[in-house]
mmCIF file of C-alpha atoms in Angstrom:
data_model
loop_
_atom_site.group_PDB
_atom_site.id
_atom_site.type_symbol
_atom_site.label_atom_id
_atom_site.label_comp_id
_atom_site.label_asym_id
_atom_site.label_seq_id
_atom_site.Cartn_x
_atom_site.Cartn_y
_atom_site.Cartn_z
ATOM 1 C CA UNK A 2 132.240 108.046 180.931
ATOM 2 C CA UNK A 3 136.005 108.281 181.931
ATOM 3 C CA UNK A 4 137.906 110.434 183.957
ATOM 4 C CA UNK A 5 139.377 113.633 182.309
ATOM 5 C CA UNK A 6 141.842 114.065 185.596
ATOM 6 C CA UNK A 7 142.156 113.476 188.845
ATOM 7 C CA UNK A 8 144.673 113.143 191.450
ATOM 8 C CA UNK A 9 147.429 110.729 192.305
ATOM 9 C CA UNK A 10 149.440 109.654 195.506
ATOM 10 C CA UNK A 11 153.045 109.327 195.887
ATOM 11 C CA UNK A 12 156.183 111.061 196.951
ATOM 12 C CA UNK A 13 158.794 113.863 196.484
ATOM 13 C CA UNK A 14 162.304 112.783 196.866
ATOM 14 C CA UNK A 15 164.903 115.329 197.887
ATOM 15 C CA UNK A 16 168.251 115.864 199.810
ATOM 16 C CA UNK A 17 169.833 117.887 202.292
ATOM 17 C CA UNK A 18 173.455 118.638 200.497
ATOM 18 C CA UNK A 19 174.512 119.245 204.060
ATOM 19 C CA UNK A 20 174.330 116.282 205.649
ATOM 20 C CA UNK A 21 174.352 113.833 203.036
ATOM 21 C CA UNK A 22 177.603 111.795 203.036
ATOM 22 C CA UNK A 23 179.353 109.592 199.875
ATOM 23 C CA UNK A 24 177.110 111.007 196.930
ATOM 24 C CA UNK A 25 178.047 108.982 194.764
ATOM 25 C CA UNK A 26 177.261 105.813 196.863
ATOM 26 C CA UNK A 27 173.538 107.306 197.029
ATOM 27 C CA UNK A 28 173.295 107.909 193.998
ATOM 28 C CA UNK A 29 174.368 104.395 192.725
ATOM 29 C CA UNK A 30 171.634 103.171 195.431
ATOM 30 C CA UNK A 31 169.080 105.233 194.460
ATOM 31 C CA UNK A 32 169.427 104.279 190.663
ATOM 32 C CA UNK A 33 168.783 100.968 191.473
ATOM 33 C CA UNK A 34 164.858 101.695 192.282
ATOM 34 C CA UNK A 35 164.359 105.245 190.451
ATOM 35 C CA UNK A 36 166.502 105.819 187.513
ATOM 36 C CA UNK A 37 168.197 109.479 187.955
ATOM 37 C CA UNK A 38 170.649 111.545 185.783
ATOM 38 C CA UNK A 39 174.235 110.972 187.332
ATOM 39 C CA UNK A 40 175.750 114.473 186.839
ATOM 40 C CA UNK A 41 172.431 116.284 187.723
ATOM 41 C CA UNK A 42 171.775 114.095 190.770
ATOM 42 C CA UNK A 43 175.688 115.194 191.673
ATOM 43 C CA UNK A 44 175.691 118.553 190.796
ATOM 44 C CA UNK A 45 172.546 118.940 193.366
ATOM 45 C CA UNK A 46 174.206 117.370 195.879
ATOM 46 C CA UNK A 47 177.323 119.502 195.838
ATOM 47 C CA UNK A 48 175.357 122.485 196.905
ATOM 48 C CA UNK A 49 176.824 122.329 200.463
ATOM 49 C CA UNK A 50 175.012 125.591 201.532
ATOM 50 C CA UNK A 51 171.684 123.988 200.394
ATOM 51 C CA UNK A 52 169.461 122.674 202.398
ATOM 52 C CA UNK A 53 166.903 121.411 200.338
ATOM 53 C CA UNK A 54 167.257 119.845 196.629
ATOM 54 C CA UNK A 55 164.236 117.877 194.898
ATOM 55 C CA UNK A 56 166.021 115.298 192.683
ATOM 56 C CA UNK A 57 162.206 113.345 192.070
ATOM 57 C CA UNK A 58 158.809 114.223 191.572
ATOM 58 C CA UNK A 59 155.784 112.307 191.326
ATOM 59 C CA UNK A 60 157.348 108.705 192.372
ATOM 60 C CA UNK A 61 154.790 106.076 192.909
ATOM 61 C CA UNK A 62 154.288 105.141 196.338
ATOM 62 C CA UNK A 63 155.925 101.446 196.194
ATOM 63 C CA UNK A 64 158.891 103.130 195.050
ATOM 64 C CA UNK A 65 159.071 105.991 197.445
ATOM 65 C CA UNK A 66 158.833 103.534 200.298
ATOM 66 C CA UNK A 67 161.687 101.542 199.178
ATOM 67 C CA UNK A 68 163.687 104.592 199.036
ATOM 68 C CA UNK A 69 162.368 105.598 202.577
ATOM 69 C CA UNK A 70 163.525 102.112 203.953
ATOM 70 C CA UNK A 71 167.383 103.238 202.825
ATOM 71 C CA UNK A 72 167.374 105.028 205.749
ATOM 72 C CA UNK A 73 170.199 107.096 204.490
ATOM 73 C CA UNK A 74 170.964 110.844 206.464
ATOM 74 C CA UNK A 75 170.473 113.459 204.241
ATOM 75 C CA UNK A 76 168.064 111.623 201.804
ATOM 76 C CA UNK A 77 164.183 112.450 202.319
ATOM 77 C CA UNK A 78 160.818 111.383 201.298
ATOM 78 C CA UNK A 79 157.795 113.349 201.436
ATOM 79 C CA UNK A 80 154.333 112.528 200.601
ATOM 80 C CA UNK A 81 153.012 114.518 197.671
ATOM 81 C CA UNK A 82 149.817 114.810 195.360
ATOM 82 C CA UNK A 83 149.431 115.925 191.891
ATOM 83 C CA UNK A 84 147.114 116.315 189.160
ATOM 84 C CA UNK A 85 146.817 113.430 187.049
ATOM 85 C CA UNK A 86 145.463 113.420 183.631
ATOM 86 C CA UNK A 87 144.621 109.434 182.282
ATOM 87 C CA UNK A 88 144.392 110.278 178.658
ATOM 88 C CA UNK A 89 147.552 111.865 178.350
ATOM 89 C CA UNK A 90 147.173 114.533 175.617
ATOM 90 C CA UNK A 91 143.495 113.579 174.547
ATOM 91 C CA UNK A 92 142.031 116.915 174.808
ATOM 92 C CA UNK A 93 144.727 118.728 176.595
ATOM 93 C CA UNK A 94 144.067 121.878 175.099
ATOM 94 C CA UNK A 95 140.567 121.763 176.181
ATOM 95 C CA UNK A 96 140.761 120.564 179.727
ATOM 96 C CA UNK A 97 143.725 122.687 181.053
ATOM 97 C CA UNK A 98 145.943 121.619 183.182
ATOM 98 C CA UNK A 99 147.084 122.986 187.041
ATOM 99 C CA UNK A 100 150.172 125.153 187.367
ATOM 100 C CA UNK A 101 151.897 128.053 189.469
ATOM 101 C CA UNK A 102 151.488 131.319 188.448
ATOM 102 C CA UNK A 103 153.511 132.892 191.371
ATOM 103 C CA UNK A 104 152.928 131.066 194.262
ATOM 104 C CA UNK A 105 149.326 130.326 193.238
ATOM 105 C CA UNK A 106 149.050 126.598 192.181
ATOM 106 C CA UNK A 107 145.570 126.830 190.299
ATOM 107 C CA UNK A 108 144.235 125.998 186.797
ATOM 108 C CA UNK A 109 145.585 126.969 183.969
ATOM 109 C CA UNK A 110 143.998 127.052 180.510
ATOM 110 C CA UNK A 111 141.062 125.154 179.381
ATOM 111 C CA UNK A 112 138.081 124.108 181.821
ATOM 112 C CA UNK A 113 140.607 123.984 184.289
ATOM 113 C CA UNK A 114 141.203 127.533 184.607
ATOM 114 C CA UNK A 115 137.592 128.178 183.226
ATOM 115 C CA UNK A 116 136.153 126.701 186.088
ATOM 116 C CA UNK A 117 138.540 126.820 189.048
ATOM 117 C CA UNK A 118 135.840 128.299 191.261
ATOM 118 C CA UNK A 119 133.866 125.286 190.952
ATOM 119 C CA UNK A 120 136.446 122.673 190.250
ATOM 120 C CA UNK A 121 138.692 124.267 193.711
ATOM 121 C CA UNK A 122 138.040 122.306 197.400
ATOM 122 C CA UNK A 123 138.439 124.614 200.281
ATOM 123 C CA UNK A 124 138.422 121.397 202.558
ATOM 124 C CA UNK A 125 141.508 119.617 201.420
ATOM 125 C CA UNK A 126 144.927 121.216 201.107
ATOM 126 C CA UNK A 127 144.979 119.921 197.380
ATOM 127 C CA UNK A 128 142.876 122.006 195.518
ATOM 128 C CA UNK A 129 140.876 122.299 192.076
ATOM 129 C CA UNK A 130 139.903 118.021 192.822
ATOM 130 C CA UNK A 131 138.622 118.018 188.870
ATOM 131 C CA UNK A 132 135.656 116.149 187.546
ATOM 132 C CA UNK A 133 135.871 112.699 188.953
ATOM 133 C CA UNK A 134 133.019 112.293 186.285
ATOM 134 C CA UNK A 135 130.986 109.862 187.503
ATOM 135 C CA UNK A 136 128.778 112.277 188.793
ATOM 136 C CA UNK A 137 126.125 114.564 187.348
ATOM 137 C CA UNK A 138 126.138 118.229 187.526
ATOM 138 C CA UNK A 139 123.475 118.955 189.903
ATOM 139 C CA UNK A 140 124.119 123.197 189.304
ATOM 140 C CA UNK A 141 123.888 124.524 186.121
ATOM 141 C CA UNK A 142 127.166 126.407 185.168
ATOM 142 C CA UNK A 143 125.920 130.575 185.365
ATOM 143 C CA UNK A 144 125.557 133.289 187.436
ATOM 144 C CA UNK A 145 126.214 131.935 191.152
ATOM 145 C CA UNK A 146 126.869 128.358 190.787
ATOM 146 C CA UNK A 147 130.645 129.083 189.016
ATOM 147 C CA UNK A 148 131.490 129.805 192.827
ATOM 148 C CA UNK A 149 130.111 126.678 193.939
ATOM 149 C CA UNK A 150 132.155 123.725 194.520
ATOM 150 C CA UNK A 151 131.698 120.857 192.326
ATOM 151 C CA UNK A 152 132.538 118.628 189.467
ATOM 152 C CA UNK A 153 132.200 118.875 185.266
ATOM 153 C CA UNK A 154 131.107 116.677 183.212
ATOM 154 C CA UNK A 155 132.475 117.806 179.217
ATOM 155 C CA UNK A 156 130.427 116.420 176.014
ATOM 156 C CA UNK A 157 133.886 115.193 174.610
ATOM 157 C CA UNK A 158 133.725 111.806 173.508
ATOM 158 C CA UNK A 159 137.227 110.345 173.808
ATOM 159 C CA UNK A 160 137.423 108.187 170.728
ATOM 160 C CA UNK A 161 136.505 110.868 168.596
ATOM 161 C CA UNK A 162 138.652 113.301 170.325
ATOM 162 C CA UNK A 163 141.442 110.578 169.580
ATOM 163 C CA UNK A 164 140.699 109.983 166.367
ATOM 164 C CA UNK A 165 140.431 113.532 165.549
ATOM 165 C CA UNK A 166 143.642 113.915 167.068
ATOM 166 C CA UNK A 167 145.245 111.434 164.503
ATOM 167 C CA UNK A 168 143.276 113.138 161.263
ATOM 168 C CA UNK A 169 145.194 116.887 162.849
ATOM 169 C CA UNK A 170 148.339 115.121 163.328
ATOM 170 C CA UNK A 171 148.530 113.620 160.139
ATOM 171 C CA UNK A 172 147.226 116.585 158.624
ATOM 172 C CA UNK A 173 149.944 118.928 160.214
ATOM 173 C CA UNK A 174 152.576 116.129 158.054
ATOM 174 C CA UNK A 175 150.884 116.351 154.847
ATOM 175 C CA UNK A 176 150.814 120.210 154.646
ATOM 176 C CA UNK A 177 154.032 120.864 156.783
ATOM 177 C CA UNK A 178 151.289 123.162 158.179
ATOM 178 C CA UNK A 179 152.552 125.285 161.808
ATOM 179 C CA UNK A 180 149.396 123.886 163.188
ATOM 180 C CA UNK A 181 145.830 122.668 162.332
ATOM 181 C CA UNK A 182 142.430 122.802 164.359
ATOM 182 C CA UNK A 183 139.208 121.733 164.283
ATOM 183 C CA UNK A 184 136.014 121.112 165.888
ATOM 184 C CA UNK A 185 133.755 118.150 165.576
ATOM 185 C CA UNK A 186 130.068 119.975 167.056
ATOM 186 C CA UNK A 187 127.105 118.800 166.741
ATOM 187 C CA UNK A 188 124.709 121.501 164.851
ATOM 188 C CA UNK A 189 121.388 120.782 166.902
ATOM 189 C CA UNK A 190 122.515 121.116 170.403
ATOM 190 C CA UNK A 191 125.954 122.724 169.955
ATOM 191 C CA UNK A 192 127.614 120.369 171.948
ATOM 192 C CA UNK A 193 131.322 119.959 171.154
ATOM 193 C CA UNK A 194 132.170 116.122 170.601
ATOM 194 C CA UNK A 195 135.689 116.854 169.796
ATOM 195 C CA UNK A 196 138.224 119.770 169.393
ATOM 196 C CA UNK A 197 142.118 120.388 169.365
ATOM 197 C CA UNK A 198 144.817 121.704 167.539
ATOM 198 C CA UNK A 199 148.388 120.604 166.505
ATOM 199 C CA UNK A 200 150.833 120.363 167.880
ATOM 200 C CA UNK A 201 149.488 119.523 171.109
ATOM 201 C CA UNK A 202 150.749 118.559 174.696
ATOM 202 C CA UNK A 203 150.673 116.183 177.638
ATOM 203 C CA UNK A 204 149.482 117.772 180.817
ATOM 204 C CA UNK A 205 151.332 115.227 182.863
ATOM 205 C CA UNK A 206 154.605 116.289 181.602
ATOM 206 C CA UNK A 207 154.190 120.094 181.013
ATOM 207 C CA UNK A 208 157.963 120.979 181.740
ATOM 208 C CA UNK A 209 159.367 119.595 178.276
ATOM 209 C CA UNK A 210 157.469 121.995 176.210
ATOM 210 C CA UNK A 211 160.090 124.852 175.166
ATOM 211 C CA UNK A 212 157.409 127.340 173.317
ATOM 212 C CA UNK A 213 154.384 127.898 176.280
ATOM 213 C CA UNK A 214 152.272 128.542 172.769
ATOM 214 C CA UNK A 215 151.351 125.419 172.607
ATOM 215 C CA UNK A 216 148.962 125.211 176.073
ATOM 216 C CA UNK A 217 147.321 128.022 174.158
ATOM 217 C CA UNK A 218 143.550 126.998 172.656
ATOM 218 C CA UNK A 219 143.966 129.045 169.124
ATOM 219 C CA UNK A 220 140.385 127.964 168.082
ATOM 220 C CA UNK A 221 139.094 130.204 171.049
ATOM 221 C CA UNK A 222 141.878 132.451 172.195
ATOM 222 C CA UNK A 223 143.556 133.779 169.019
ATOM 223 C CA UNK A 224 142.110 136.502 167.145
ATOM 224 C CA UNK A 225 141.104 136.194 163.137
ATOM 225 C CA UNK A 226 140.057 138.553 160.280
ATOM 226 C CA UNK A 227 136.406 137.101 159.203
ATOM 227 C CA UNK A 228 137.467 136.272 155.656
ATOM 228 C CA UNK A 229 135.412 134.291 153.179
ATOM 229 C CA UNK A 230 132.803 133.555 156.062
ATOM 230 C CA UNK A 231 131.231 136.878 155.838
ATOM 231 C CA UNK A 232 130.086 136.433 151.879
ATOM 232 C CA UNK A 233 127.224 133.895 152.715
ATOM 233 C CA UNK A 234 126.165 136.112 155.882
ATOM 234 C CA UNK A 235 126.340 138.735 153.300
ATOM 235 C CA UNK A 236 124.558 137.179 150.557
ATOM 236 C CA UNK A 237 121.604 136.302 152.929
ATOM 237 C CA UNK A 238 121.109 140.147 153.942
ATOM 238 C CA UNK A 239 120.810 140.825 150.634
ATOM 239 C CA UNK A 240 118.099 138.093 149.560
ATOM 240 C CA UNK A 241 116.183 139.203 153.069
ATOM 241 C CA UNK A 242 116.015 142.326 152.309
ATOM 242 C CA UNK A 243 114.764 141.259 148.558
ATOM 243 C CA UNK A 244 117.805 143.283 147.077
ATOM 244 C CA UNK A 245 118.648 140.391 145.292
ATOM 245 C CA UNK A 246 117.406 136.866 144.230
ATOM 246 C CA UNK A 247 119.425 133.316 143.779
ATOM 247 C CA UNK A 248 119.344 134.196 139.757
ATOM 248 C CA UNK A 249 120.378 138.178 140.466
ATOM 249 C CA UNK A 250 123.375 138.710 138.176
ATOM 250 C CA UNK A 251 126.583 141.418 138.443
ATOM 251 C CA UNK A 252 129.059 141.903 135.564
ATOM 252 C CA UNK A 253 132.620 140.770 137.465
ATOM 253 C CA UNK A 254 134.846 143.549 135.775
ATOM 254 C CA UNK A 255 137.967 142.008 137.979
ATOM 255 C CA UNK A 256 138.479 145.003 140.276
ATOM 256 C CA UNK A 257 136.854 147.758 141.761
ATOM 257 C CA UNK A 258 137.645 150.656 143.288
ATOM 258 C CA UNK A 259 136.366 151.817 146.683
ATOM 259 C CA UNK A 260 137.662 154.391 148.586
ATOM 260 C CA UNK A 261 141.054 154.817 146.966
ATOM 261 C CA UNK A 262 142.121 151.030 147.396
ATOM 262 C CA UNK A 263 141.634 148.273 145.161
ATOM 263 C CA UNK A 264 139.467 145.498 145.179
ATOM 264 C CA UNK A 265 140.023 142.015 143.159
ATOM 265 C CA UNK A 266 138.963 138.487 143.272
ATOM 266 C CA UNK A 267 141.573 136.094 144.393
ATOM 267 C CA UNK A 268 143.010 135.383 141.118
ATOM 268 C CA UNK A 269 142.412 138.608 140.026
ATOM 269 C CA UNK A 270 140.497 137.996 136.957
ATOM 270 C CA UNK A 271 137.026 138.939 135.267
ATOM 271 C CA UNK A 272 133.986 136.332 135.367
ATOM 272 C CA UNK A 273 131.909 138.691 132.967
ATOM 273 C CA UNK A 274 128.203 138.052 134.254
ATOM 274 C CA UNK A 275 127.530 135.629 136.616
ATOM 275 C CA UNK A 276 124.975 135.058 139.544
ATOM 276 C CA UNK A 277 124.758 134.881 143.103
ATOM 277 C CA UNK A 278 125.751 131.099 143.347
ATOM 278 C CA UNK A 279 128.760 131.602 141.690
ATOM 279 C CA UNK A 280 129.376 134.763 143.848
ATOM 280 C CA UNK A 281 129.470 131.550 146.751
ATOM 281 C CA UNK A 282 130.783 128.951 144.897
ATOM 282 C CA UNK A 283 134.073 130.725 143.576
ATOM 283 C CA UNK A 284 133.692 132.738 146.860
ATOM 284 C CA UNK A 285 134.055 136.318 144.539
ATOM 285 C CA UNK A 286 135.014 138.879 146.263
ATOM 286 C CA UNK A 287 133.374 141.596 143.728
ATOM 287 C CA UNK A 288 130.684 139.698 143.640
ATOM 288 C CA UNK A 289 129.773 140.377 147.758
ATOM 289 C CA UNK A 290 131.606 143.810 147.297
ATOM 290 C CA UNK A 291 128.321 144.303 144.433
ATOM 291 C CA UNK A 292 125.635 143.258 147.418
ATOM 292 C CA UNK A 293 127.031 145.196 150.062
ATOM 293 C CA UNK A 294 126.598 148.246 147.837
ATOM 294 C CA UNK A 295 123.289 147.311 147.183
ATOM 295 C CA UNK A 296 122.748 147.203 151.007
ATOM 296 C CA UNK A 297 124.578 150.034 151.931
ATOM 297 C CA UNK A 298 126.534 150.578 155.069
ATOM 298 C CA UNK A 299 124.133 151.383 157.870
ATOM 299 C CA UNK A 300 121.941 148.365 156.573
ATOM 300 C CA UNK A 301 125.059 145.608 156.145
ATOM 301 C CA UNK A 302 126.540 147.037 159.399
ATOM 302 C CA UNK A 303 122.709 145.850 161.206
ATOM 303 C CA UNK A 304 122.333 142.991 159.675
ATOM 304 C CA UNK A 305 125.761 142.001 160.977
ATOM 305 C CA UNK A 306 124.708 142.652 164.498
ATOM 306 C CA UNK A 307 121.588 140.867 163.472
ATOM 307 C CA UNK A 308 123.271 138.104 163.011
ATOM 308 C CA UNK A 309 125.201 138.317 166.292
ATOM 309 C CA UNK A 310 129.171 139.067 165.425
ATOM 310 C CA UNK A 311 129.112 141.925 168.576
ATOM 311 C CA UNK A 312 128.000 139.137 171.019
ATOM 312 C CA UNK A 313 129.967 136.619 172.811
ATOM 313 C CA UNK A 314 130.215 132.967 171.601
ATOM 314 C CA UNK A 315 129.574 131.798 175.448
ATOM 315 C CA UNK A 316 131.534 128.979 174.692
ATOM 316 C CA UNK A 317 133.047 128.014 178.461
ATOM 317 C CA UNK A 318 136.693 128.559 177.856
ATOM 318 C CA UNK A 319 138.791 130.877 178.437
#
């Protein structure tokens, strides 16, 4: 087990534009322990009607302390916390990260957003304290227990997530694809040992990413026609309710007909007579378009509820 996220220590350094004398002395000073931008650092600091300008986030504590000990008017240090995620990007889209929406700093996407009522601690002024996951789930996750505090334990297993990762990435290069997913699951318990898709991001450093797209989970969010997956659901209707047999045959003519519009194969050509496994094999579109008139529409529309495409997955993202 290793920790998905957790939270880290440290400091916010900012000035007061007012008070703060010889910027460009601080600035060379402050360079010296946390390397800063010159002309943003400067431009920050002209803002004489400005109280209050962050010019660092997230500086480790040995750092913020030396910059504390400078002692210099106008130049603060405040203790902060933030999120912290250890893998970096391994399963970013799946954990979430924490963000503002307004002045609401909560989770966003993933189990972190998923679970915010459970993951949130009303007794600390830093809140959502995610799965320090060396402990068990002692609630399961329905009904009432999604508003009780606690931690998560996920069945990702981090060197196949990584690995994974590698396959998508490399995959994305080969095919100059816009992005790939997948899902590694396994098929007698459901549980999910790996899934992503790329591009992806690093939840530690959020504010680089130019297209917010890419926080999005497209394997659970986005919205597909069923395609080719519906001729093997079809298929079995039609050998359950004995309409047809593995050795059944049709006579592919290349089109069809149906209701005005025109129905083809992929390719658009004739197979003459073939059977059922070639119907699946060469995924024929006339060939399920034959079954489904066999079935009929009130039967093929029940079977498809049958086989559970109006329920929910219940898969725990959002």
């Amino acid at each position: 087990l290793v920790s998905a996220a957790t939270l880290k220590s440290g400091f916010i350094i900012a000035i007061n534009p007012q008070i703060l004398k010889d910027p460009e002395t601080v600035y060379e000073k402050l360079n010296t322990l946390l390397p800063l931008d010159r002309d943003v650092f400067l431009a920050k600091a002209s803002k004489k009607n400005d109280p209050y300008e962050e010019v660092a986030k997230h500086v480790d504590e040995d750092i913020g302390k030396q910059v504390g000990a400078l002692s210099i008017p106008g130049l603060k240090v405040y203790k902060d916390k933030w999120r912290f995620y250890p893998g970096g990007n391994v399963a970013a889209h799946t954990i979430g990260f924490l963000g503002f929406k307004g002045n609401e700093y909560a989770g966003r996407y993933g189990l972190e957003s998923q679970y915010e009522s459970v993951l949130a601690r009303t007794d600390t002024a830093y809140v959502n304290f995610f799965a320090q996951i060396f402990s068990n789930i002692k609630q399961t996750t329905t009904g009432d227990s999604l508003k009780q505090e606690g931690d998560i334990v996920t069945t990702i297993e981090p060197t196949v997530q990584s690995f994974f990762q590698e396959v998508l990435a490399s995959t994305t290069a080969k095919w100059d694809a816009d992005y790939v997913g997948g899902i590694i699951i396994n098929p007698t318990t459901g549980e999910i040992y790996a899934m992503d898709t790329y591009p992806t991001f690093d939840p530690n450093n959020t504010q680089v990413e130019k297209n917010i797209q890419v926080f999005s989970n497209r394997l659970v969010e986005d919205t597909y026609e069923m395609g080719s997956i519906i001729k093997p659901l079809t298929i079995a209707a039609g050998i359950d309710k004995g309409l047809i047999t593995a050795h059944s045959t049709y006579d592919d003519t290349g089109f069809i007909m149906v209701n005005g519009k025109k129905i083809s194969n992929f390719d658009g050509k004739a197979r003459g007579v073939v059977d059922m496994q070639q119907v699946l094999s060469q995924s024929l579109n006339l060939g399920v378009a034959h079954v489904v008139r066999l079935l009929g529409n009130t039967q093929f529309t029940d079977y498809m509820y049958k086989f559970g495409l109006n329920e929910k997955t219940g898969i725990d993202l959002p």
